[in-house]
Amino acid sequence: MTDSSAPRWRRRLPVPTVLAAATAVALLISPASATVPEAVVPTADLVRDTGEQASVVEVLLAGTAQLDALVATGVDLDHHVSRSETGVVAHAVVTPGEAAALTAAGFRLGRVLHRPDDAQARVAEREATIAAHAADNQQFTASVATASDIRIIRADYYTSGTSQVLSVEAKWAQGQNATTALTVERDSGPGTAIGSGGTQTISRFVDAGVYLYHRGAATVTTRPDHIRITSPSGDVAVAKVQEWLPTPGTDPEVPGYQKDFVTSYLTPTELYGRIHQLAAEFPDLAEIVELPYRTNGYRRHAQAVLGTATASRVALDSLAWGHQGGNDLTVELADPGTADAALSVTVTGKAVRVGLATDGTGAVTSTAAQVVAALNAGAGSLVRAYTYRGSAGTGVVAPAAPTALSDGLSAPAGVSRDPHPVYAIRIGKHRDGSKLGVLAYAQEHAREWVPPLVTIETAERLLRNYAHDGQTKQLLNNLDIWIAPSINPDGGHYSFYDFNSQRKNMTNHCPLTGSADFLGRNSWGVDNNRNYTEYSLFDGYSGASTSCTSGTYAGPSELSEPENRNLDWLAARPNVRFSMNLHSSGNYFMWSPGAYALPGRLSAPRPTLAEESAFWGASSRILTAIKRHRNMAVTPARTGPISDVLYSAAGNSGDMLWYRYGIYAWNFEVGTSFQPEWEEAHEETMEFANGLVEMMRVARDFAKDRTRPESGLTVTPAAAPGMVDVTIATTEPAAVFYTLDGGTPTYSSTLYGSAGIREGGETLTVPAGTTVHWFSVDSAGNVENNYIPDGSGRNFRKAPAVVPAG
């Protein structure tokens, strides 16, 4: 692991060039073309104005290039992207005004998937559940791959519900330029002829103009044992079908294992209350840690906008916070009813009266700019006035009756308006840093109500099963577990009580010349999952915005937000090696890299073959545990690096944890909606809590790993005379360092790499008879043969690159 001053990897692009592109208008691609820009729209157009509520709608895109263009607008996107031969479907969270702006720019919108009424129904459902629980309590109290131009990367069979599915990924040498789909032939089980199980097609996956592989999935009626793909050039590849997430024959949860501890959605105040209760109940196993940075608070200055026309509008902010007196202010723009009246301002207690100027006929002549100047001079101890969104304010204002300023906040008094502490619960028998650390955190995005429940359910399971379940006891005896159920409590409260679609925190970074006024209040905030330090917008990477009203606003600088500094503090705990960031929705399971730069799709560094193998191996265990609950499979197409299976997300937390701190950092995307009906939310909580507990089992196994890896060469004939192809396989995810010149292998030797994106080990083509020296080392530091790779040892592996006889 590295400290904050020495990140593992850091690559910056020319910042002036990138920021110039980011602050210019975003190119939007017409649905008719994936490559030719047809319309432009300033990101400033995507402002949630006048208190409009947002819906989740489909955006129907021609391909990945148009998806990148959509991301570049800064529009608020759900974590759902589905690709097919006919295009890409993304889910956007937009108000009617934003939807109109996207449509005008040439984007095609599809179905409305989630409406404001749906979110309100979830709130009502929650309140009814809480009320029912209270009534029950009262009642109770009263009563008591092959060598050819086609290579099969993955062939995965899985079940999801009652369906059987075969997912195939393959790479074709001509895939960059040829658009041809590939046909997959299936057998119908062991010993049957290929073709007897039918066929399916797979199509190209091209990201930012770069061909990655062909992929596709189809339902099948029987489990195939082998598949065959014949490329258009006639080359053939055959592969054995593997089972993806097989349903375990035995349940690791023993009889009497306690679970199911959530009964309704929980606000951040309630989440923190739950972990405080747990820590008080289990003082020998848990403690509450207040993180070092308090948020800016669920609070706002009281505001008003007077007038309707831009040039004649006057915007006002109270100097005091709304709850500290700002909400008591009123402002009146009064027509004096006389001719030749002078502009005046009088203050009586909390009431501000502006007497407007008139001409000789008695008509009002005061402009917005003049009223602003008069208010700042005459009532500057109470309010700050400004013209509307940079207008020169040359329009004559209209008289207005006394108007109350308001902070627009609706949460009950029990929700604090002060800068909010952020809490984590630390769980383990030894909470002194001596045991391997695991971190789980949720609600970077405020509207995602299910992920925090997963953290609570997990904490409850760990603590309540410790006394009687041996596996749980092993976890708590050997791990130092940090769980932060709400990283963004201000935004979380705002989502519950004010604007259900809120994604960001509540901090208003907009200038007075922009959307800082009351009508822009639902657009403010920083996307906490775009404000981190690695491969960020400020480094030139794609998927975040410089616009203060964008759904992916990256903030004024890296780690500008207290929420982000808190997570950085958690990640800097020197013993933390594993983490899970819980989001919704889309049923994805992802890891780094999470960002790339455009044009050219310049990716953040990919994990090594050994690291990628460790991610995949652990993922299989975690996703199998999720599937155990109700047979819901997170598909292979939604498993892998963020930028492979979703889109670029510059400055995300997973990349910071992986690249800066060396933490194996995963990301759940829970379920299919931010705020599903409670029955579905409950099921998602149960299944993903299974997965989070399994990640802790992965970490425990890592901490106890003392097994040294083993490895071996496979040598086959190469196409060129006198040459052979060499691959190296290991018995577990492990890095392999090798030499081909007879030298002693060390950590400075060549690292055996991957053959490509989502593929296995590379093929080394060398002269026949070349002596290969190598050793393997796993991620726990166990070295093959107990070899000491300092250049002095001799017990490294060695073998000639010779094709075996026969």
Short mmCIF file of N, CA and C in Angstrom, two decimals, residues 333-483:
data_model
loop_
_atom_site.label_atom_id
_atom_site.label_comp_id
_atom_site.label_asym_id
_atom_site.label_seq_id
_atom_site.Cartn_x
_atom_site.Cartn_y
_atom_site.Cartn_z
N LEU A 333 -41.85 44.62 -2.89
CA LEU A 333 -41.55 45.63 -3.89
C LEU A 333 -42.84 46.44 -4.08
N ALA A 334 -42.85 47.62 -3.50
CA ALA A 334 -44.10 48.39 -3.40
C ALA A 334 -44.17 49.53 -4.41
N ASP A 335 -45.28 49.61 -5.07
CA ASP A 335 -45.58 50.76 -5.92
C ASP A 335 -46.09 51.86 -4.99
N PRO A 336 -45.38 53.00 -4.91
CA PRO A 336 -45.78 54.03 -3.94
C PRO A 336 -47.11 54.70 -4.30
N GLY A 337 -47.54 54.57 -5.56
CA GLY A 337 -48.81 55.16 -5.95
C GLY A 337 -48.76 56.67 -6.15
N THR A 338 -47.56 57.24 -6.22
CA THR A 338 -47.40 58.67 -6.45
C THR A 338 -46.41 58.89 -7.58
N ALA A 339 -46.45 60.09 -8.14
CA ALA A 339 -45.52 60.43 -9.22
C ALA A 339 -44.19 60.88 -8.64
N ASP A 340 -43.15 60.67 -9.44
CA ASP A 340 -41.80 61.16 -9.13
C ASP A 340 -41.29 60.69 -7.77
N ALA A 341 -41.65 59.46 -7.38
CA ALA A 341 -41.16 58.90 -6.11
C ALA A 341 -39.74 58.42 -6.30
N ALA A 342 -38.94 58.57 -5.25
CA ALA A 342 -37.55 58.08 -5.26
C ALA A 342 -37.51 56.63 -4.77
N LEU A 343 -36.52 55.89 -5.27
CA LEU A 343 -36.31 54.51 -4.82
C LEU A 343 -35.86 54.52 -3.36
N SER A 344 -36.51 53.71 -2.51
CA SER A 344 -36.16 53.71 -1.09
C SER A 344 -36.26 52.30 -0.54
N VAL A 345 -35.57 52.04 0.57
CA VAL A 345 -35.63 50.76 1.27
C VAL A 345 -35.83 51.04 2.75
N THR A 346 -36.82 50.40 3.34
CA THR A 346 -37.03 50.50 4.79
C THR A 346 -37.07 49.10 5.39
N VAL A 347 -36.53 48.97 6.58
CA VAL A 347 -36.48 47.68 7.28
C VAL A 347 -37.22 47.84 8.60
N THR A 348 -38.21 47.01 8.81
CA THR A 348 -38.94 46.99 10.07
C THR A 348 -38.88 45.58 10.63
N GLY A 349 -37.99 45.37 11.59
CA GLY A 349 -37.81 44.02 12.12
C GLY A 349 -37.28 43.10 11.04
N LYS A 350 -38.10 42.08 10.67
CA LYS A 350 -37.71 41.12 9.63
C LYS A 350 -38.35 41.45 8.29
N ALA A 351 -39.05 42.56 8.21
CA ALA A 351 -39.75 42.94 6.97
C ALA A 351 -38.95 44.01 6.24
N VAL A 352 -38.68 43.73 4.97
CA VAL A 352 -37.96 44.67 4.11
C VAL A 352 -38.94 45.19 3.06
N ARG A 353 -39.05 46.52 2.98
CA ARG A 353 -39.95 47.13 2.00
C ARG A 353 -39.14 48.00 1.06
N VAL A 354 -39.27 47.73 -0.24
CA VAL A 354 -38.63 48.55 -1.27
C VAL A 354 -39.71 49.44 -1.88
N GLY A 355 -39.54 50.74 -1.70
CA GLY A 355 -40.42 51.68 -2.38
C GLY A 355 -39.85 51.97 -3.75
N LEU A 356 -40.56 51.57 -4.79
CA LEU A 356 -40.04 51.70 -6.15
C LEU A 356 -40.15 53.14 -6.65
N ALA A 357 -39.19 53.48 -7.50
CA ALA A 357 -39.20 54.83 -8.09
C ALA A 357 -40.25 54.92 -9.19
N THR A 358 -40.78 56.11 -9.37
CA THR A 358 -41.77 56.34 -10.43
C THR A 358 -41.41 57.59 -11.21
N ASP A 359 -42.01 57.71 -12.39
CA ASP A 359 -41.79 58.91 -13.19
C ASP A 359 -42.93 59.90 -12.96
N GLY A 360 -42.98 60.92 -13.80
CA GLY A 360 -43.98 61.97 -13.62
C GLY A 360 -45.40 61.50 -13.79
N THR A 361 -45.58 60.37 -14.47
CA THR A 361 -46.94 59.83 -14.65
C THR A 361 -47.31 58.84 -13.55
N GLY A 362 -46.35 58.54 -12.67
CA GLY A 362 -46.61 57.56 -11.61
C GLY A 362 -46.26 56.15 -12.00
N ALA A 363 -45.69 55.96 -13.22
CA ALA A 363 -45.30 54.61 -13.64
C ALA A 363 -43.98 54.22 -12.97
N VAL A 364 -43.88 52.96 -12.59
CA VAL A 364 -42.66 52.45 -11.95
C VAL A 364 -41.52 52.47 -12.94
N THR A 365 -40.35 52.95 -12.50
CA THR A 365 -39.17 53.04 -13.38
C THR A 365 -37.96 52.27 -12.85
N SER A 366 -38.04 51.74 -11.65
CA SER A 366 -36.87 51.06 -11.06
C SER A 366 -36.53 49.79 -11.82
N THR A 367 -35.28 49.65 -12.21
CA THR A 367 -34.82 48.43 -12.87
C THR A 367 -34.37 47.42 -11.82
N ALA A 368 -34.19 46.20 -12.27
CA ALA A 368 -33.72 45.15 -11.36
C ALA A 368 -32.36 45.51 -10.78
N ALA A 369 -31.47 46.04 -11.60
CA ALA A 369 -30.14 46.40 -11.11
C ALA A 369 -30.22 47.49 -10.06
N GLN A 370 -31.11 48.45 -10.26
CA GLN A 370 -31.26 49.53 -9.27
C GLN A 370 -31.82 49.01 -7.96
N VAL A 371 -32.79 48.11 -8.03
CA VAL A 371 -33.37 47.53 -6.82
C VAL A 371 -32.34 46.70 -6.07
N VAL A 372 -31.54 45.95 -6.81
CA VAL A 372 -30.47 45.14 -6.19
C VAL A 372 -29.52 46.05 -5.43
N ALA A 373 -29.08 47.14 -6.06
CA ALA A 373 -28.15 48.05 -5.41
C ALA A 373 -28.78 48.67 -4.16
N ALA A 374 -30.05 49.03 -4.25
CA ALA A 374 -30.73 49.65 -3.11
C ALA A 374 -30.88 48.66 -1.96
N LEU A 375 -31.22 47.42 -2.26
CA LEU A 375 -31.38 46.41 -1.21
C LEU A 375 -30.05 46.13 -0.51
N ASN A 376 -28.99 46.01 -1.28
CA ASN A 376 -27.69 45.73 -0.67
C ASN A 376 -27.21 46.89 0.18
N ALA A 377 -27.61 48.11 -0.20
CA ALA A 377 -27.22 49.28 0.59
C ALA A 377 -28.11 49.46 1.82
N GLY A 378 -29.41 49.21 1.66
CA GLY A 378 -30.35 49.52 2.74
C GLY A 378 -30.72 48.35 3.62
N ALA A 379 -30.53 47.11 3.14
CA ALA A 379 -30.90 45.93 3.94
C ALA A 379 -29.79 44.89 3.91
N GLY A 380 -28.58 45.35 3.68
CA GLY A 380 -27.45 44.43 3.52
C GLY A 380 -27.09 43.64 4.76
N SER A 381 -27.61 44.04 5.92
CA SER A 381 -27.36 43.25 7.12
C SER A 381 -28.27 42.03 7.22
N LEU A 382 -29.29 41.97 6.36
CA LEU A 382 -30.25 40.87 6.39
C LEU A 382 -30.20 40.02 5.12
N VAL A 383 -30.04 40.68 3.96
CA VAL A 383 -30.14 39.96 2.70
C VAL A 383 -29.00 40.35 1.76
N ARG A 384 -28.78 39.48 0.82
CA ARG A 384 -27.91 39.76 -0.31
C ARG A 384 -28.77 39.68 -1.55
N ALA A 385 -28.77 40.74 -2.37
CA ALA A 385 -29.58 40.78 -3.58
C ALA A 385 -28.67 40.73 -4.80
N TYR A 386 -29.18 40.19 -5.90
CA TYR A 386 -28.40 40.11 -7.14
C TYR A 386 -29.36 39.94 -8.30
N THR A 387 -28.89 40.33 -9.48
CA THR A 387 -29.72 40.15 -10.67
C THR A 387 -29.74 38.67 -11.04
N TYR A 388 -30.69 38.32 -11.86
CA TYR A 388 -30.96 36.91 -12.12
C TYR A 388 -29.99 36.32 -13.13
N ARG A 389 -29.16 35.41 -12.67
CA ARG A 389 -28.28 34.58 -13.51
C ARG A 389 -27.44 35.39 -14.49
N GLY A 390 -26.83 36.45 -13.97
CA GLY A 390 -25.91 37.23 -14.77
C GLY A 390 -26.53 38.29 -15.62
N SER A 391 -27.84 38.45 -15.52
CA SER A 391 -28.51 39.48 -16.30
C SER A 391 -27.99 40.86 -15.89
N ALA A 392 -27.97 41.79 -16.86
CA ALA A 392 -27.60 43.17 -16.54
C ALA A 392 -28.67 43.85 -15.70
N GLY A 393 -29.84 43.26 -15.63
CA GLY A 393 -30.90 43.81 -14.79
C GLY A 393 -31.49 45.10 -15.31
N THR A 394 -31.59 45.23 -16.61
CA THR A 394 -32.07 46.48 -17.20
C THR A 394 -33.59 46.56 -17.28
N GLY A 395 -34.27 45.45 -16.99
CA GLY A 395 -35.72 45.46 -17.05
C GLY A 395 -36.34 46.13 -15.84
N VAL A 396 -37.48 46.79 -16.05
CA VAL A 396 -38.20 47.43 -14.95
C VAL A 396 -38.92 46.36 -14.15
N VAL A 397 -38.76 46.42 -12.83
CA VAL A 397 -39.34 45.40 -11.98
C VAL A 397 -40.85 45.61 -11.84
N ALA A 398 -41.54 44.54 -11.53
CA ALA A 398 -42.97 44.61 -11.25
C ALA A 398 -43.18 44.65 -9.74
N PRO A 399 -44.10 45.42 -9.25
CA PRO A 399 -44.39 45.41 -7.82
C PRO A 399 -44.73 44.00 -7.35
N ALA A 400 -44.36 43.69 -6.13
CA ALA A 400 -44.62 42.38 -5.56
C ALA A 400 -45.07 42.53 -4.12
N ALA A 401 -46.11 41.81 -3.75
CA ALA A 401 -46.59 41.81 -2.37
C ALA A 401 -45.51 41.23 -1.46
N PRO A 402 -45.60 41.44 -0.18
CA PRO A 402 -44.60 40.87 0.74
C PRO A 402 -44.43 39.38 0.48
N THR A 403 -43.20 38.99 0.20
CA THR A 403 -42.86 37.61 -0.16
C THR A 403 -41.93 37.04 0.89
N ALA A 404 -42.29 35.89 1.43
CA ALA A 404 -41.46 35.25 2.45
C ALA A 404 -40.28 34.56 1.80
N LEU A 405 -39.09 34.77 2.35
CA LEU A 405 -37.92 34.01 1.94
C LEU A 405 -37.99 32.64 2.61
N SER A 406 -37.50 31.62 1.94
CA SER A 406 -37.59 30.26 2.47
C SER A 406 -36.34 29.47 2.10
N ASP A 407 -35.93 28.57 3.01
CA ASP A 407 -34.83 27.67 2.66
C ASP A 407 -35.34 26.46 1.89
N GLY A 408 -36.65 26.31 1.75
CA GLY A 408 -37.22 25.24 0.94
C GLY A 408 -37.08 23.86 1.51
N LEU A 409 -36.72 23.73 2.78
CA LEU A 409 -36.46 22.43 3.38
C LEU A 409 -37.67 21.96 4.18
N SER A 410 -37.97 20.66 4.06
CA SER A 410 -39.21 20.13 4.62
C SER A 410 -39.02 19.07 5.69
N ALA A 411 -37.78 18.71 5.99
CA ALA A 411 -37.56 17.65 6.98
C ALA A 411 -38.07 18.07 8.35
N PRO A 412 -38.50 17.12 9.16
CA PRO A 412 -38.97 17.46 10.50
C PRO A 412 -37.83 18.00 11.36
N ALA A 413 -38.21 18.58 12.47
CA ALA A 413 -37.21 19.21 13.34
C ALA A 413 -36.19 18.22 13.87
N GLY A 414 -36.54 16.94 13.88
CA GLY A 414 -35.60 15.93 14.37
C GLY A 414 -34.39 15.73 13.48
N VAL A 415 -34.45 16.26 12.24
CA VAL A 415 -33.29 16.21 11.35
C VAL A 415 -32.46 17.46 11.58
N SER A 416 -31.24 17.28 12.03
CA SER A 416 -30.39 18.40 12.38
C SER A 416 -30.12 19.29 11.19
N ARG A 417 -30.12 20.62 11.43
CA ARG A 417 -29.73 21.59 10.40
C ARG A 417 -28.28 22.02 10.57
N ASP A 418 -27.57 21.48 11.52
CA ASP A 418 -26.18 21.85 11.74
C ASP A 418 -25.27 21.03 10.82
N PRO A 419 -24.01 21.45 10.67
CA PRO A 419 -23.06 20.58 9.98
C PRO A 419 -23.12 19.17 10.59
N HIS A 420 -23.28 18.18 9.72
CA HIS A 420 -23.65 16.85 10.22
C HIS A 420 -22.43 15.96 10.41
N PRO A 421 -22.32 15.32 11.58
CA PRO A 421 -21.28 14.31 11.72
C PRO A 421 -21.59 13.11 10.84
N VAL A 422 -20.53 12.48 10.35
CA VAL A 422 -20.67 11.25 9.56
C VAL A 422 -20.07 10.12 10.40
N TYR A 423 -20.82 9.04 10.55
CA TYR A 423 -20.42 7.98 11.45
C TYR A 423 -20.14 6.67 10.70
N ALA A 424 -19.21 5.91 11.24
CA ALA A 424 -18.97 4.54 10.81
C ALA A 424 -19.01 3.66 12.05
N ILE A 425 -19.41 2.43 11.89
CA ILE A 425 -19.30 1.45 12.96
C ILE A 425 -18.11 0.55 12.65
N ARG A 426 -17.28 0.39 13.64
CA ARG A 426 -16.08 -0.44 13.51
C ARG A 426 -16.33 -1.74 14.26
N ILE A 427 -16.25 -2.86 13.54
CA ILE A 427 -16.65 -4.15 14.09
C ILE A 427 -15.46 -5.11 14.07
N GLY A 428 -15.24 -5.80 15.17
CA GLY A 428 -14.19 -6.80 15.24
C GLY A 428 -13.78 -7.03 16.69
N LYS A 429 -13.24 -8.18 16.96
CA LYS A 429 -12.75 -8.47 18.31
C LYS A 429 -11.49 -7.69 18.60
N HIS A 430 -10.70 -7.39 17.56
CA HIS A 430 -9.44 -6.66 17.73
C HIS A 430 -9.49 -5.45 16.80
N ARG A 431 -9.83 -4.31 17.36
CA ARG A 431 -10.03 -3.09 16.56
C ARG A 431 -8.87 -2.13 16.78
N ASP A 432 -7.66 -2.66 16.63
CA ASP A 432 -6.46 -1.86 16.88
C ASP A 432 -5.55 -1.75 15.67
N GLY A 433 -6.05 -2.19 14.51
CA GLY A 433 -5.25 -2.13 13.30
C GLY A 433 -4.36 -3.34 13.08
N SER A 434 -4.39 -4.29 14.01
CA SER A 434 -3.52 -5.47 13.87
C SER A 434 -4.10 -6.51 12.93
N LYS A 435 -5.39 -6.44 12.63
CA LYS A 435 -6.04 -7.40 11.74
C LYS A 435 -6.32 -6.74 10.39
N LEU A 436 -6.48 -7.57 9.39
CA LEU A 436 -6.74 -7.06 8.05
C LEU A 436 -8.04 -6.26 8.05
N GLY A 437 -8.02 -5.09 7.39
CA GLY A 437 -9.17 -4.19 7.38
C GLY A 437 -10.04 -4.37 6.16
N VAL A 438 -11.35 -4.25 6.38
CA VAL A 438 -12.36 -4.30 5.31
C VAL A 438 -13.26 -3.09 5.47
N LEU A 439 -13.59 -2.45 4.37
CA LEU A 439 -14.41 -1.24 4.38
C LEU A 439 -15.63 -1.43 3.50
N ALA A 440 -16.81 -1.08 4.02
CA ALA A 440 -18.03 -1.04 3.22
C ALA A 440 -18.69 0.32 3.44
N TYR A 441 -19.14 0.94 2.36
CA TYR A 441 -19.75 2.27 2.48
C TYR A 441 -20.84 2.44 1.43
N ALA A 442 -21.81 3.30 1.77
CA ALA A 442 -22.99 3.45 0.91
C ALA A 442 -23.45 4.90 0.89
N GLN A 443 -24.38 5.18 0.01
CA GLN A 443 -25.07 6.46 -0.15
C GLN A 443 -24.11 7.61 -0.46
N GLU A 444 -23.14 7.36 -1.33
CA GLU A 444 -22.48 8.49 -1.98
C GLU A 444 -23.53 9.26 -2.78
N HIS A 445 -24.42 8.53 -3.42
CA HIS A 445 -25.53 9.13 -4.16
C HIS A 445 -26.79 9.07 -3.30
N ALA A 446 -27.37 10.24 -3.04
CA ALA A 446 -28.37 10.38 -2.00
C ALA A 446 -29.63 9.55 -2.23
N ARG A 447 -30.07 9.44 -3.48
CA ARG A 447 -31.37 8.84 -3.78
C ARG A 447 -31.35 7.32 -3.72
N GLU A 448 -30.19 6.74 -3.52
CA GLU A 448 -30.06 5.28 -3.54
C GLU A 448 -30.35 4.74 -2.14
N TRP A 449 -31.60 4.35 -1.92
CA TRP A 449 -32.09 4.05 -0.58
C TRP A 449 -31.85 2.60 -0.15
N VAL A 450 -31.64 1.69 -1.10
CA VAL A 450 -31.43 0.29 -0.72
C VAL A 450 -30.00 0.02 -0.23
N PRO A 451 -28.95 0.53 -0.89
CA PRO A 451 -27.60 0.19 -0.44
C PRO A 451 -27.32 0.44 1.04
N PRO A 452 -27.78 1.56 1.65
CA PRO A 452 -27.52 1.69 3.09
C PRO A 452 -28.14 0.57 3.91
N LEU A 453 -29.29 0.04 3.45
CA LEU A 453 -29.91 -1.06 4.16
C LEU A 453 -29.05 -2.31 4.12
N VAL A 454 -28.34 -2.51 3.02
CA VAL A 454 -27.43 -3.66 2.91
C VAL A 454 -26.35 -3.56 3.99
N THR A 455 -25.83 -2.36 4.21
CA THR A 455 -24.79 -2.22 5.24
C THR A 455 -25.35 -2.48 6.63
N ILE A 456 -26.56 -2.01 6.90
CA ILE A 456 -27.18 -2.24 8.21
C ILE A 456 -27.46 -3.72 8.42
N GLU A 457 -28.05 -4.37 7.42
CA GLU A 457 -28.32 -5.80 7.51
C GLU A 457 -27.03 -6.57 7.77
N THR A 458 -25.96 -6.19 7.10
CA THR A 458 -24.68 -6.87 7.28
C THR A 458 -24.14 -6.67 8.68
N ALA A 459 -24.17 -5.45 9.18
CA ALA A 459 -23.68 -5.19 10.54
C ALA A 459 -24.49 -5.99 11.56
N GLU A 460 -25.80 -6.03 11.38
CA GLU A 460 -26.64 -6.80 12.29
C GLU A 460 -26.26 -8.28 12.26
N ARG A 461 -26.10 -8.84 11.07
CA ARG A 461 -25.74 -10.26 10.95
C ARG A 461 -24.41 -10.56 11.64
N LEU A 462 -23.43 -9.70 11.42
CA LEU A 462 -22.11 -9.95 11.99
C LEU A 462 -22.16 -9.97 13.52
N LEU A 463 -22.84 -9.02 14.09
CA LEU A 463 -22.84 -8.89 15.54
C LEU A 463 -23.78 -9.89 16.20
N ARG A 464 -24.92 -10.15 15.61
CA ARG A 464 -25.91 -11.02 16.26
C ARG A 464 -25.62 -12.50 16.08
N ASN A 465 -24.77 -12.85 15.12
CA ASN A 465 -24.43 -14.26 14.92
C ASN A 465 -23.08 -14.64 15.53
N TYR A 466 -22.36 -13.67 16.08
CA TYR A 466 -21.02 -13.95 16.60
C TYR A 466 -21.04 -15.03 17.68
N ALA A 467 -22.01 -14.98 18.55
CA ALA A 467 -21.98 -15.85 19.72
C ALA A 467 -22.19 -17.32 19.37
N HIS A 468 -22.91 -17.62 18.26
CA HIS A 468 -23.28 -19.01 18.01
C HIS A 468 -22.86 -19.54 16.65
N ASP A 469 -22.37 -18.69 15.78
CA ASP A 469 -22.00 -19.15 14.44
C ASP A 469 -20.49 -19.09 14.28
N GLY A 470 -19.88 -20.23 14.07
CA GLY A 470 -18.43 -20.30 14.00
C GLY A 470 -17.84 -19.48 12.87
N GLN A 471 -18.51 -19.48 11.69
CA GLN A 471 -17.98 -18.71 10.57
C GLN A 471 -17.98 -17.22 10.87
N THR A 472 -19.08 -16.73 11.48
CA THR A 472 -19.13 -15.32 11.84
C THR A 472 -18.07 -14.99 12.88
N LYS A 473 -17.86 -15.87 13.83
CA LYS A 473 -16.84 -15.64 14.86
C LYS A 473 -15.46 -15.54 14.21
N GLN A 474 -15.20 -16.38 13.22
CA GLN A 474 -13.92 -16.31 12.50
C GLN A 474 -13.74 -14.95 11.82
N LEU A 475 -14.82 -14.42 11.26
CA LEU A 475 -14.73 -13.12 10.60
C LEU A 475 -14.35 -12.04 11.60
N LEU A 476 -15.06 -11.97 12.70
CA LEU A 476 -14.83 -10.89 13.66
C LEU A 476 -13.55 -11.07 14.44
N ASN A 477 -13.07 -12.30 14.57
CA ASN A 477 -11.81 -12.53 15.27
C ASN A 477 -10.61 -12.20 14.39
N ASN A 478 -10.81 -12.17 13.08
CA ASN A 478 -9.67 -12.03 12.17
C ASN A 478 -9.71 -10.80 11.28
N LEU A 479 -10.79 -10.01 11.38
CA LEU A 479 -10.92 -8.83 10.53
C LEU A 479 -11.21 -7.60 11.36
N ASP A 480 -10.85 -6.46 10.80
CA ASP A 480 -11.16 -5.14 11.37
C ASP A 480 -12.09 -4.47 10.36
N ILE A 481 -13.40 -4.47 10.65
CA ILE A 481 -14.43 -4.13 9.66
C ILE A 481 -14.96 -2.72 9.92
N TRP A 482 -14.93 -1.89 8.89
CA TRP A 482 -15.50 -0.55 8.94
C TRP A 482 -16.72 -0.50 8.05
N ILE A 483 -17.85 -0.04 8.58
CA ILE A 483 -19.08 0.09 7.79
C ILE A 483 -19.61 1.51 7.97
#
